[in-house]
Short mmCIF file of C-alpha atoms in Angstrom, two decimals:
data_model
loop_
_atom_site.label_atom_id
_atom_site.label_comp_id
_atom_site.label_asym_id
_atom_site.label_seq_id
_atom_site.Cartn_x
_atom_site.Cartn_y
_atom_site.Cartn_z
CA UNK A 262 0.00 0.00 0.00
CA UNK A 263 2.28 2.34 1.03
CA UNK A 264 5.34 1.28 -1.05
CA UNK A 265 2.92 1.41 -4.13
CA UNK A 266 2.90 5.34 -3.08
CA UNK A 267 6.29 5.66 -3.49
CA UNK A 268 6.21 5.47 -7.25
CA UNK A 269 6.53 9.30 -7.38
CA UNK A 270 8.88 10.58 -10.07
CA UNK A 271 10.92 14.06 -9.11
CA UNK A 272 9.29 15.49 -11.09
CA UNK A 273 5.50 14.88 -9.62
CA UNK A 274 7.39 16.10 -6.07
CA UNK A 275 8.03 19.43 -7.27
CA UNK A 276 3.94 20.09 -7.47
CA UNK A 277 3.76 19.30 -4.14
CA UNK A 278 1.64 21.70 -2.10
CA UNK A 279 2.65 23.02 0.10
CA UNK A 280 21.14 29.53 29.48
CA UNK A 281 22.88 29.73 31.81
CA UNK A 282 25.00 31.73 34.28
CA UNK A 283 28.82 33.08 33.27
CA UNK A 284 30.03 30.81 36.25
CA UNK A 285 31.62 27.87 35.67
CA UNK A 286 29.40 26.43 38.36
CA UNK A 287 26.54 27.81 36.91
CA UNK A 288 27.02 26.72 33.58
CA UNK A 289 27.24 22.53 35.25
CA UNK A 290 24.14 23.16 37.33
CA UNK A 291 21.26 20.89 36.57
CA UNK A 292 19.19 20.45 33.66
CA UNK A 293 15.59 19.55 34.45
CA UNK A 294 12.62 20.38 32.98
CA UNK A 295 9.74 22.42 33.70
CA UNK A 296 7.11 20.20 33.29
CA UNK A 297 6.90 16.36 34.39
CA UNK A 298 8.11 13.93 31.40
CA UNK A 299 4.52 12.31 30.26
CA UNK A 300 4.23 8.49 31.43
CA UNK A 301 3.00 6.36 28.63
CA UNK A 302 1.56 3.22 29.27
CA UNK A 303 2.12 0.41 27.00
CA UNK A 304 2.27 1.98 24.21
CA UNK A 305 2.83 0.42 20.53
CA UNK A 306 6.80 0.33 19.32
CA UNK A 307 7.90 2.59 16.68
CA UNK A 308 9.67 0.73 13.88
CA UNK A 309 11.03 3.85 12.43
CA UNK A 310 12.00 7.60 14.07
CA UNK A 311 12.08 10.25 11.59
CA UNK A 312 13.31 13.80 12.72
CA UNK A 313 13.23 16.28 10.98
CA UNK A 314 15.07 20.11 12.28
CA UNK A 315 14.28 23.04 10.57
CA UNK A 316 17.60 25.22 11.44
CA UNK A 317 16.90 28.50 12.94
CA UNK A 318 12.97 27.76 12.68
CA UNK A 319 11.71 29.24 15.97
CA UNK A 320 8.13 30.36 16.41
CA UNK A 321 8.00 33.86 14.49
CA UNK A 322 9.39 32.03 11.40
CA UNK A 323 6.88 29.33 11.83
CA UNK A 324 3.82 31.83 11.64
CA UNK A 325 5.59 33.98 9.06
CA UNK A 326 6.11 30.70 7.02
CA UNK A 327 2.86 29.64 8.11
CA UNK A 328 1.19 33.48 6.64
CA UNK A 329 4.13 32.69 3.11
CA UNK A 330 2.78 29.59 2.31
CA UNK A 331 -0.82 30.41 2.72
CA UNK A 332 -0.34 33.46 0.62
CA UNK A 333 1.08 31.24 -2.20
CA UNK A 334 -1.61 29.64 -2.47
CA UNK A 335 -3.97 32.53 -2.71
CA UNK A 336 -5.10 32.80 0.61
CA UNK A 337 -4.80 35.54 2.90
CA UNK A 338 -2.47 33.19 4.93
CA UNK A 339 -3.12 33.61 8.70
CA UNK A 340 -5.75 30.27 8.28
CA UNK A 341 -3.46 28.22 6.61
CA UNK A 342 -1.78 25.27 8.21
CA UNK A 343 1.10 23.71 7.96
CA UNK A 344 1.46 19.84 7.73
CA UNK A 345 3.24 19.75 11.27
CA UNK A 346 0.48 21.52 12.91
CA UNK A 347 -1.98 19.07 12.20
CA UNK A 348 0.13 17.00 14.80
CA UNK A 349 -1.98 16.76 18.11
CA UNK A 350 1.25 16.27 20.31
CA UNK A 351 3.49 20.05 20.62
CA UNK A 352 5.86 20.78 23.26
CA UNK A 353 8.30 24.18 24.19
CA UNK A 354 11.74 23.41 24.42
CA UNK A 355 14.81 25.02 26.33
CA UNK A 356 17.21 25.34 23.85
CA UNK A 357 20.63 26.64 26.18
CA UNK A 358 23.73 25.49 26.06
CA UNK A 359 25.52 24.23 29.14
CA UNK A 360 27.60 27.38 28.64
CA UNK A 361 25.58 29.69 26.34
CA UNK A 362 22.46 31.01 27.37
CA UNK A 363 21.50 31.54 23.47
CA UNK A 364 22.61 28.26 21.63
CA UNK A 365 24.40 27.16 18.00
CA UNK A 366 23.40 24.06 16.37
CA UNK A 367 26.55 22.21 17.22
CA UNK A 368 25.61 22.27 20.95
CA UNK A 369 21.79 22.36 20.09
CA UNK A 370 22.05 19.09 17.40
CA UNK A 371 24.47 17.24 19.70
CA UNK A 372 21.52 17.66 23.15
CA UNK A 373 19.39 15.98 20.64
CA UNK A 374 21.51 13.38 19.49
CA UNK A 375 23.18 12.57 22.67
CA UNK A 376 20.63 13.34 25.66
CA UNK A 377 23.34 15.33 27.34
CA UNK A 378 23.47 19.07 26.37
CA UNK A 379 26.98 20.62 26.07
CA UNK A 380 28.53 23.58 25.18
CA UNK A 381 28.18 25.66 22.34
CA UNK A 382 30.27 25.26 19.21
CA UNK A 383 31.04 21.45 20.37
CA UNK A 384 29.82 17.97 18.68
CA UNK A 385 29.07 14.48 20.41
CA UNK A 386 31.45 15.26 23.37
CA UNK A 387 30.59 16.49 26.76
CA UNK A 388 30.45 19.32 28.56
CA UNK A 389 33.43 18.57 30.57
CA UNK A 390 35.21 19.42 27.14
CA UNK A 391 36.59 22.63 26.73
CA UNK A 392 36.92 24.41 23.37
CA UNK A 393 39.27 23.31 20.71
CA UNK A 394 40.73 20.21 23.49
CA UNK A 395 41.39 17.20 21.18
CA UNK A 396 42.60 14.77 24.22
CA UNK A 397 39.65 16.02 26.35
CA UNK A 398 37.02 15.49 23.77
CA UNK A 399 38.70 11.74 22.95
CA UNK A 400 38.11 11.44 26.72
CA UNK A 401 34.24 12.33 26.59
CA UNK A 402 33.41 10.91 23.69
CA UNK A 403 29.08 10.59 23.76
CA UNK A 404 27.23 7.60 21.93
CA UNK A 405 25.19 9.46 19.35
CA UNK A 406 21.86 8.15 17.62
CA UNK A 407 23.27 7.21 14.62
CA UNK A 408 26.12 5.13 15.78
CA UNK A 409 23.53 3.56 18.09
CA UNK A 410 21.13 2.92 15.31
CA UNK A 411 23.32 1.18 13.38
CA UNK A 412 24.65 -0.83 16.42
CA UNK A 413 20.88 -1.64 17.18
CA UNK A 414 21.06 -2.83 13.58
CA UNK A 415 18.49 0.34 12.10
CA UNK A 416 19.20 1.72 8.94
CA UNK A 417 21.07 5.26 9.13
CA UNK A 418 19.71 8.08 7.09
CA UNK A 419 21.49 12.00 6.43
CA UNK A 420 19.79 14.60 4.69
CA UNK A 421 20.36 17.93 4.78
CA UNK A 422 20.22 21.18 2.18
CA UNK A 423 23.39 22.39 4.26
CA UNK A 424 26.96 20.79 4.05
CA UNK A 425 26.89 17.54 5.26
CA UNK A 426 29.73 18.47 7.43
CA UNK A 427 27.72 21.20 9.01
CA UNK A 428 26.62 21.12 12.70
CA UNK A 429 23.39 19.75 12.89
CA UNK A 430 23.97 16.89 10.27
CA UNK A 431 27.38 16.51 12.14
CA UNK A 432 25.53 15.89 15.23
CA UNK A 433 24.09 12.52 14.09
CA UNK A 434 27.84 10.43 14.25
CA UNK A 435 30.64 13.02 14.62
CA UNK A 436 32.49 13.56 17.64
CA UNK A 437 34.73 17.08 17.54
CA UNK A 438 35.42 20.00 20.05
CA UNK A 439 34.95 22.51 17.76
CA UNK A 440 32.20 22.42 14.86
CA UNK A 441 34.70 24.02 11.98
CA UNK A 442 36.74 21.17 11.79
CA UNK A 443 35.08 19.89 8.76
CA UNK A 444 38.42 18.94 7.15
CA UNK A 445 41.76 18.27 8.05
CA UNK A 446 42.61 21.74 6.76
CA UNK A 447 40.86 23.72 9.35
CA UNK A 448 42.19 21.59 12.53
CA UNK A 449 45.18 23.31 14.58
CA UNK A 450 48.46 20.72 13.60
CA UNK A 451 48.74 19.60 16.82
CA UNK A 452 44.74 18.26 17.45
CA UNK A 453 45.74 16.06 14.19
CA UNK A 454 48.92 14.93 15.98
CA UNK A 455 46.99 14.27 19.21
CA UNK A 456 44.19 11.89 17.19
CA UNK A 457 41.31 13.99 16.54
CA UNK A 458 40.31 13.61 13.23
CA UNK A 459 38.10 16.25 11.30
CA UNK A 460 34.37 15.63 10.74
CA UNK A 461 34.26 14.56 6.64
CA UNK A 462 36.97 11.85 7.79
CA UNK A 463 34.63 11.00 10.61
CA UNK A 464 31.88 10.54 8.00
CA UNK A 465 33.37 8.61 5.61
CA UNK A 466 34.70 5.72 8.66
CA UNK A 467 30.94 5.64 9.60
CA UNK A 468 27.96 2.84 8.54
CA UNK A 469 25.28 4.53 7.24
CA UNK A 470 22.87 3.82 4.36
CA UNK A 471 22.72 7.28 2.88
CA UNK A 472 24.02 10.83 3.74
CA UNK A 473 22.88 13.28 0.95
CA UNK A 474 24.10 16.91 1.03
CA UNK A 475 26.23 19.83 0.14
CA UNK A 476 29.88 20.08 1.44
CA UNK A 477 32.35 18.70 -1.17
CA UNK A 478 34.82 20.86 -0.59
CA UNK A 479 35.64 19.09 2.83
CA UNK A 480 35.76 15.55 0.96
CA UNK A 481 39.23 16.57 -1.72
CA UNK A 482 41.90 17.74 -2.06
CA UNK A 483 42.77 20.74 -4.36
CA UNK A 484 42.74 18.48 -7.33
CA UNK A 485 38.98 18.54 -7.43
CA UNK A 486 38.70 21.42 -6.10
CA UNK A 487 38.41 20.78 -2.71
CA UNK A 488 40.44 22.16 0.72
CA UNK A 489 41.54 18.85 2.09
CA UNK A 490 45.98 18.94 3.26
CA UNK A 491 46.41 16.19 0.74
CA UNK A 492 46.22 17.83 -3.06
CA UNK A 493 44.84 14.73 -4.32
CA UNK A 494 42.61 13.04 -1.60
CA UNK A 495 39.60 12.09 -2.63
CA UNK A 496 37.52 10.32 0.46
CA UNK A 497 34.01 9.13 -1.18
CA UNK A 498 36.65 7.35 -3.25
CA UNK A 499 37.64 5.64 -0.57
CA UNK A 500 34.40 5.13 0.92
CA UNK A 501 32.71 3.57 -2.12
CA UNK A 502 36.42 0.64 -2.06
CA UNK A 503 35.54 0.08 1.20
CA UNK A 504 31.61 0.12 1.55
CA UNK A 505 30.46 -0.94 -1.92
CA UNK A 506 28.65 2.23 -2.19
CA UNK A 507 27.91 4.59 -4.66
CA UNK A 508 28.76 8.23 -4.58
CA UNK A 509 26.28 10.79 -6.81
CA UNK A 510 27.12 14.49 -7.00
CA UNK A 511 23.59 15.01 -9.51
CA UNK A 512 19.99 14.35 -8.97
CA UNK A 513 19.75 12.06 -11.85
CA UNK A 514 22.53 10.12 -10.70
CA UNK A 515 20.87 9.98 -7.02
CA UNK A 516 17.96 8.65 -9.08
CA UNK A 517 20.08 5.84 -10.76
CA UNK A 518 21.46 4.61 -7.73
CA UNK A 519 21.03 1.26 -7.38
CA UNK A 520 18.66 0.03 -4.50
CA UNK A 521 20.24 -1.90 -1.35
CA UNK A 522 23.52 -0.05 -1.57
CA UNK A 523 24.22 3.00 0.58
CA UNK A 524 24.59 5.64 -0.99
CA UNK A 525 26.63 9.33 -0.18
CA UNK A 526 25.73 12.65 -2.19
CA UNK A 527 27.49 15.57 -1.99
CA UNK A 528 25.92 17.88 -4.22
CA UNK A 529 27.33 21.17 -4.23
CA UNK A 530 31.28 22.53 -3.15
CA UNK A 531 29.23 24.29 -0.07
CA UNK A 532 25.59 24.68 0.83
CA UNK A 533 23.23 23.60 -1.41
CA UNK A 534 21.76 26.27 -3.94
CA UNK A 535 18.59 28.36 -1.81
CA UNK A 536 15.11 27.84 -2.94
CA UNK A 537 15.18 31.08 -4.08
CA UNK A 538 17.67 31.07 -5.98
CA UNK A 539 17.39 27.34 -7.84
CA UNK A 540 17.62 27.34 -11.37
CA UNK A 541 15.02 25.80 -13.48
CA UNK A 542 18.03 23.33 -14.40
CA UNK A 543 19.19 22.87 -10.92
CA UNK A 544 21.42 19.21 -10.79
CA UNK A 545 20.72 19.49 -7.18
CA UNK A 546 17.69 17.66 -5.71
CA UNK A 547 15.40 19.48 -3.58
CA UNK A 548 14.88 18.88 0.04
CA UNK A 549 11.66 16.80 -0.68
CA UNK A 550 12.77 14.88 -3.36
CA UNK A 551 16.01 13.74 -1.22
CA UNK A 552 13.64 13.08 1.81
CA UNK A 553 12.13 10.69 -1.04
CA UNK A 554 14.46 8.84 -1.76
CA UNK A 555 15.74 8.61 1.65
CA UNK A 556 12.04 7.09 3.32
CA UNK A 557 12.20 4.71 0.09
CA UNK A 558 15.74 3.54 0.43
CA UNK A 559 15.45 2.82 4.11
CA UNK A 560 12.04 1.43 4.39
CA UNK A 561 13.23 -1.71 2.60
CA UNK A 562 15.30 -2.10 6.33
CA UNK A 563 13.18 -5.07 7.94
CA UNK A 564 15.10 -3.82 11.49
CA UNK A 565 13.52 -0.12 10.78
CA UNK A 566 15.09 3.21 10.39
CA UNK A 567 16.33 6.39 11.75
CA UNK A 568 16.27 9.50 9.57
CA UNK A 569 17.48 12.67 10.43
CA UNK A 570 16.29 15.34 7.79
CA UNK A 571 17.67 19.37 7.88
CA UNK A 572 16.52 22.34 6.70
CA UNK A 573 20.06 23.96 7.15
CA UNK A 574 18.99 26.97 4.79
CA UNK A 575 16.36 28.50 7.06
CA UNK A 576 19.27 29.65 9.02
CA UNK A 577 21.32 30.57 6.68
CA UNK A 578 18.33 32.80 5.52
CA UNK A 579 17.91 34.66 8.80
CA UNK A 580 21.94 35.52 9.51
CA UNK A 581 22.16 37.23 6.10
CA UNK A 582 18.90 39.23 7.21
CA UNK A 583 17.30 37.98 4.43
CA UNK A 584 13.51 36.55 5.43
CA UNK A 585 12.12 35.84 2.46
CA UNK A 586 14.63 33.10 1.85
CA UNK A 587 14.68 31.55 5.46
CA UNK A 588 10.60 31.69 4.44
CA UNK A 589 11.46 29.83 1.16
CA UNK A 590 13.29 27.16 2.90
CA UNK A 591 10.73 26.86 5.47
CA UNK A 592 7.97 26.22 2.46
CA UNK A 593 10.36 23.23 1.28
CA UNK A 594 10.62 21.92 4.30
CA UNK A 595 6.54 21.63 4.96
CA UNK A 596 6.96 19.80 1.39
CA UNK A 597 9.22 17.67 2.66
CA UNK A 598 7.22 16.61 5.95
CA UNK A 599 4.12 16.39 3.85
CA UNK A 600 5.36 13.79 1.84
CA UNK A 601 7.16 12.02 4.49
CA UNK A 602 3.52 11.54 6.78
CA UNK A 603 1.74 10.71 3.05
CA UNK A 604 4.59 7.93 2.55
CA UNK A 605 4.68 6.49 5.94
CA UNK A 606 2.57 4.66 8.50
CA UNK A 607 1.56 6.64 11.52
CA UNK A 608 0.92 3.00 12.99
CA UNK A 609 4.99 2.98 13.01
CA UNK A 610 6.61 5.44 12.11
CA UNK A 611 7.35 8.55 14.93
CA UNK A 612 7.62 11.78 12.66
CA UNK A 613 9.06 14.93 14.75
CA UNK A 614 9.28 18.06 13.83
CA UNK A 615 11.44 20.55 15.80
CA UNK A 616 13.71 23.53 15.12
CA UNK A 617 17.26 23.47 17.06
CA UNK A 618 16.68 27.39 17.95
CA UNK A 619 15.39 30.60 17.03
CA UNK A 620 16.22 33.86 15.65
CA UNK A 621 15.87 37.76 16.90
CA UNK A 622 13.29 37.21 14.03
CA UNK A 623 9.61 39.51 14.50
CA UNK A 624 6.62 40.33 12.94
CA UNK A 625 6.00 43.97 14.52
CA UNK A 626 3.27 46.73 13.63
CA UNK A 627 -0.72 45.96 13.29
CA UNK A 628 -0.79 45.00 9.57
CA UNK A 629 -4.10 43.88 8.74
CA UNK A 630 -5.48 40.58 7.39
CA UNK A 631 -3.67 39.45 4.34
CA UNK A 632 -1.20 41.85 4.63
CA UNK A 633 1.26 40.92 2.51
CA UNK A 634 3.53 39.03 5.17
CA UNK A 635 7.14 40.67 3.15
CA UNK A 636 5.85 43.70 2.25
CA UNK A 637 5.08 47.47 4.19
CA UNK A 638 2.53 47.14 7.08
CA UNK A 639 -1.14 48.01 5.75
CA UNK A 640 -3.40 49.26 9.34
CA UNK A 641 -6.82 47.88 9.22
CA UNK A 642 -10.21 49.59 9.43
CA UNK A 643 -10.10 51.01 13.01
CA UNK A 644 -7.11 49.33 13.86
CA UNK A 645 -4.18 50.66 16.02
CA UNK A 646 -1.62 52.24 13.67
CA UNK A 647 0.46 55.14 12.17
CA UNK A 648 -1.43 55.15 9.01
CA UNK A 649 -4.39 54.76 9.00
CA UNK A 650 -6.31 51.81 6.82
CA UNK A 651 -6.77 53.73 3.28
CA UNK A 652 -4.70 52.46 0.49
CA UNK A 653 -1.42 53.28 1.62
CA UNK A 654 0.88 51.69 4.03
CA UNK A 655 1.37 53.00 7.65
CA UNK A 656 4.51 55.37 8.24
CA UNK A 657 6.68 55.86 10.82
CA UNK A 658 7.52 58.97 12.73
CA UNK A 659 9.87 59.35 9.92
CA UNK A 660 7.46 59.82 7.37
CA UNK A 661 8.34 56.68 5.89
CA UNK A 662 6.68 53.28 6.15
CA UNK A 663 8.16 49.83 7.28
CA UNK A 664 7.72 46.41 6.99
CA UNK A 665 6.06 43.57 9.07
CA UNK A 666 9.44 41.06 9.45
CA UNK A 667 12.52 42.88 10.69
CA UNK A 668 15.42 41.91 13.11
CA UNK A 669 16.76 42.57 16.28
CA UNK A 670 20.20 43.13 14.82
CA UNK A 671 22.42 41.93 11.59
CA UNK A 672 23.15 43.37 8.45
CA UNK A 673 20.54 45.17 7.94
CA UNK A 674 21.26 47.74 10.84
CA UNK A 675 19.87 51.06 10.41
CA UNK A 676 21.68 52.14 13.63
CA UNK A 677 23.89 55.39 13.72
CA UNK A 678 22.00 56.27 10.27
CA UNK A 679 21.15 59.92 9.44
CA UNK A 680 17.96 59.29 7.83
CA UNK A 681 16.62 56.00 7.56
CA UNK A 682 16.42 54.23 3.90
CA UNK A 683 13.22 53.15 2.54
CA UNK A 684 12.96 49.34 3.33
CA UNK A 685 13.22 46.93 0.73
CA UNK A 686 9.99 44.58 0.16
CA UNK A 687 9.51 41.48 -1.79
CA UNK A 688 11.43 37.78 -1.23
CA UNK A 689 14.61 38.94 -2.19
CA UNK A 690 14.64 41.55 0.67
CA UNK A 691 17.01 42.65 3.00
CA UNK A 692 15.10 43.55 6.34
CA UNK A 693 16.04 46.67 8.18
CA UNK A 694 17.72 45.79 11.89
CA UNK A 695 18.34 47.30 14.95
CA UNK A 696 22.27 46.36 16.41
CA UNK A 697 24.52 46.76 13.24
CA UNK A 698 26.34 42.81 12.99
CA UNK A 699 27.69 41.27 9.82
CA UNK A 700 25.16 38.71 10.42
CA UNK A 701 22.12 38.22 11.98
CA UNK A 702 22.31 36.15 15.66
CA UNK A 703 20.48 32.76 17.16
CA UNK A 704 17.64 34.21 18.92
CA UNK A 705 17.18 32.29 22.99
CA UNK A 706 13.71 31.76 23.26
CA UNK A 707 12.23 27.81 23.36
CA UNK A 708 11.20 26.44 20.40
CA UNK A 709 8.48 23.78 19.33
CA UNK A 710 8.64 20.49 19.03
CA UNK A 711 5.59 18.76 17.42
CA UNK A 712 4.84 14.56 17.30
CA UNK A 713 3.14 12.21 15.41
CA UNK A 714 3.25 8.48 15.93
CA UNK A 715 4.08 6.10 18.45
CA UNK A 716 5.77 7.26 21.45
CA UNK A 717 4.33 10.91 20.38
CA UNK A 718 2.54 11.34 23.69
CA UNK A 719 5.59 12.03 25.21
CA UNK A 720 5.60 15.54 23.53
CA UNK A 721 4.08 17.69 26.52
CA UNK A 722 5.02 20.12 28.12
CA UNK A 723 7.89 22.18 28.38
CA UNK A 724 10.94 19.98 28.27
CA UNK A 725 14.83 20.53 27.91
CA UNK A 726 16.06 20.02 24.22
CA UNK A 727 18.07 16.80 25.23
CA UNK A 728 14.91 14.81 26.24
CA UNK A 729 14.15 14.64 22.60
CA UNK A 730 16.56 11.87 22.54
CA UNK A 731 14.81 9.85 25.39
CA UNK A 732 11.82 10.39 23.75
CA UNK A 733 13.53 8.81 20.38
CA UNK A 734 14.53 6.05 22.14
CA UNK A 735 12.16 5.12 24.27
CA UNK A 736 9.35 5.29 21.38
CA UNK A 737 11.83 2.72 20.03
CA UNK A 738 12.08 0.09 22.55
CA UNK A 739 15.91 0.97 23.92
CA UNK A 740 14.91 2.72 27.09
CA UNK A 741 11.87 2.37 29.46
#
């Protein structure tokens, strides 16, 4: 029934519709959870976990994205929903470091993957480790999901539109004290000399089924244009000699792969290509499409699955200032979900949806229904606002109008100006900002985290961001 579903070409998935205190004591004091963790009595085994993290994706991108994709589709947007929020199960989560009140994805991925949050910038070790300490981190080394998986005998999925090297895909089997050590290139000499090993070589040394990506830079040597030490190294070479694999850099040859081989794609020299900004073209698959391929790859496992699926791009969005593309991403990444509850059985499959953190992301002004969620702030009739509900948009005390998305800070500063600029509109906009930074920051607040599935009852609450794992694993038999 199901596996007759999966039958889609590529080309039918593109019409898819759509914290803690400075002290070093502070910073080891316990992490526990606002709200009891929900008991669950008896309930059914999940065969397969799918989760999927849409970077940066707090709750003012959700509604935004939620207001986008509506809007695409004629509507006036606040009504629509998005696949996810159909879910019945939602929970808030604490997103903090063990050392950074507002998080990054390494430590943020790694609380998810490990059940022990650490510090920020760090990847599968503890919080013991400091920054940058190779014999430390080989010391407190942390079992992630995907190396237990595949112990546990599960097939291992990776998909994500940023490099596969990058933090929150990372977080599934690497183990590193600092995130940019992606190759061998960007480790200090003497962490090399003491054992640590960057992240790509990390990748390649691990069982999985299929990791699909950007990030080939991280995988050569200058030869093929890549930034690995070694001018001529070439690791999904030596990947495919020693795993029988294949190795695809195109969709089409994702598409040709054969079946009951993994498979590793690396499909751009960095990120992949932005929504936005995809060509008609494009070689590179789109987030759905590798999703896909991914649920029909693995689903032949008879053991069961675990697939970890990233909207890296969301992120990416947001630190340039840029919402419109963070919004594209986020309408990709409904696609993707949407296809991945329409292609799998809620009887067995646990589908969650979270983000790792947030952005200083808001929606600000009293715009009125429909308003055009990238464009200048329109009062309604009677409504609060500077400009009244006519025809034109509502201005500022500076005679000029403004939009409904903007930032806390990031490039788009219009600190220290003379005269504010007029703000740009439309999805290619840059937002104005408050605090001039080169880029945009992580924003602290919790994030959701919404469940479908067996085991989904567990998502209650308010929770801290490494229960997720205990919720994976218990919903698949490992833990009680």
């Amino acid at each position: 029934m199901i596996r007759a579903r999966r039958t889609l070409t590529f080309a039918a998935l593109l019409a898819l519709p759509l914290a803690a205190c400075t002290t070093a004591a502070a910073s080891q004091a316990p992490v526990v959870s606002a709200s009891a963790p929900a008991t669950v009595q008896a309930e059914p085994k999940a065969k397969n976990v799918i989760l999927f993290i849409g970077d940066g994706m707090g709750i003012s991108t959700i509604t935004a994205a939620r207001i986008y994709a509506g809007q695409k589709h004629g509507q006036t947007g606040e009504e629509y929903v998005l696949p996810f929020e159909r879910f019945q199960n939602v929970a808030l989560v604490k997103t903090y470091n063990t050392n950074a009140q507002v998080p990054d994805s390494a430590g943020t991925a790694s609380a998810m993957h490990t059940g022990i949050k650490t510090r920020i910038g760090m990847l599968g070790v503890g919080p013991e480790t400091p920054h940058s300490d190779c014999p430390a981190a080989l010391a407190h080394r942390l079992p992630t999901l995907g190396e237990q998986a595949k112990e546990r005998g599960l097939a291992l999925g990776i998909v994500s539109t940023a490099r596969i090297t990058h933090a929150t895909p990372a977080a599934v089997y690497a183990h590193v004290p600092n995130r940019d050590w992606e190759a061998d290139a960007a480790m200090p000499a003497e962490a090399r000399e003491q054992g640590c090993t960057d992240i790509a070589s990390q990748l390649v040394s691990k069982d999985f089924d299929l990791a699909l990506g950007g990030g080939r830079g991280a995988f050569f040597g200058k030869d093929k244009r890549g930034m690995r030490l070694d001018a001529g190294a070439d690791l999904p070479a030596a990947w495919v000699a020693r795993s029988g694999g294949t190795y695809v850099e195109t969709a089409a040859q994702l598409a040709a792969a054969p079946e009951g081989k993994p498979v590793l794609g690396l499909f751009s020299p960095s990120h992949m290509t932005y929504t936005v900004d995809r060509a008609a073209d494009s070689t590179e698959p789109t987030l759905t499409e590798m999703t896909a391929t991914a649920i029909s790859r693995l689903d032949g496992d008879p053991q069961g699955y675990y697939l970890m699926v990233e909207s890296g791009r969301i992120d990416h969005g947001h630190h340039a200032g840029q919402a419109g593309y963070a919004l594209e991403e986020a309408v990709e990444f409904a696609n993707a979900i949407q296809y991945a509850i329409e292609h799998t059985d809620p009887a067995e499959t646990l589908i969650l949806v979270t983000a790792d953190h947030s952005h200083v992301f808001t929606m600000s002004g009293y715009p009125r229904r429909g308003n055009d969620i990238l464009g200048y702030v329109h009062s309604p009739a009677g409504g609060e606002g500077a400009g009244g509900a006519d025809d034109g948009p509502a201005l500022a005390e500076d005679g000029k109008p403004y939009t409904t998305l903007g930032y806390g800070n990031g490039p788009g500063s219009i600190a220290g100006m003379a005269e504010r600029p007029m703000p740009e509109t439309g999805v290619k906009a840059h937002q104005q900002a408050t605090i001039p930074l080169g880029s945009e920051t992580h924003g602290g607040e919790d994030v959701a985290l919404y469940g479908q599935g067996p085991g989904s009852e567990r998502v209650r609450g308010v929770i801290e961001q490494n229960l997720i794992y205990d919720i994976i694993v218990k919903a698949l038999g490992w833990k009680d």
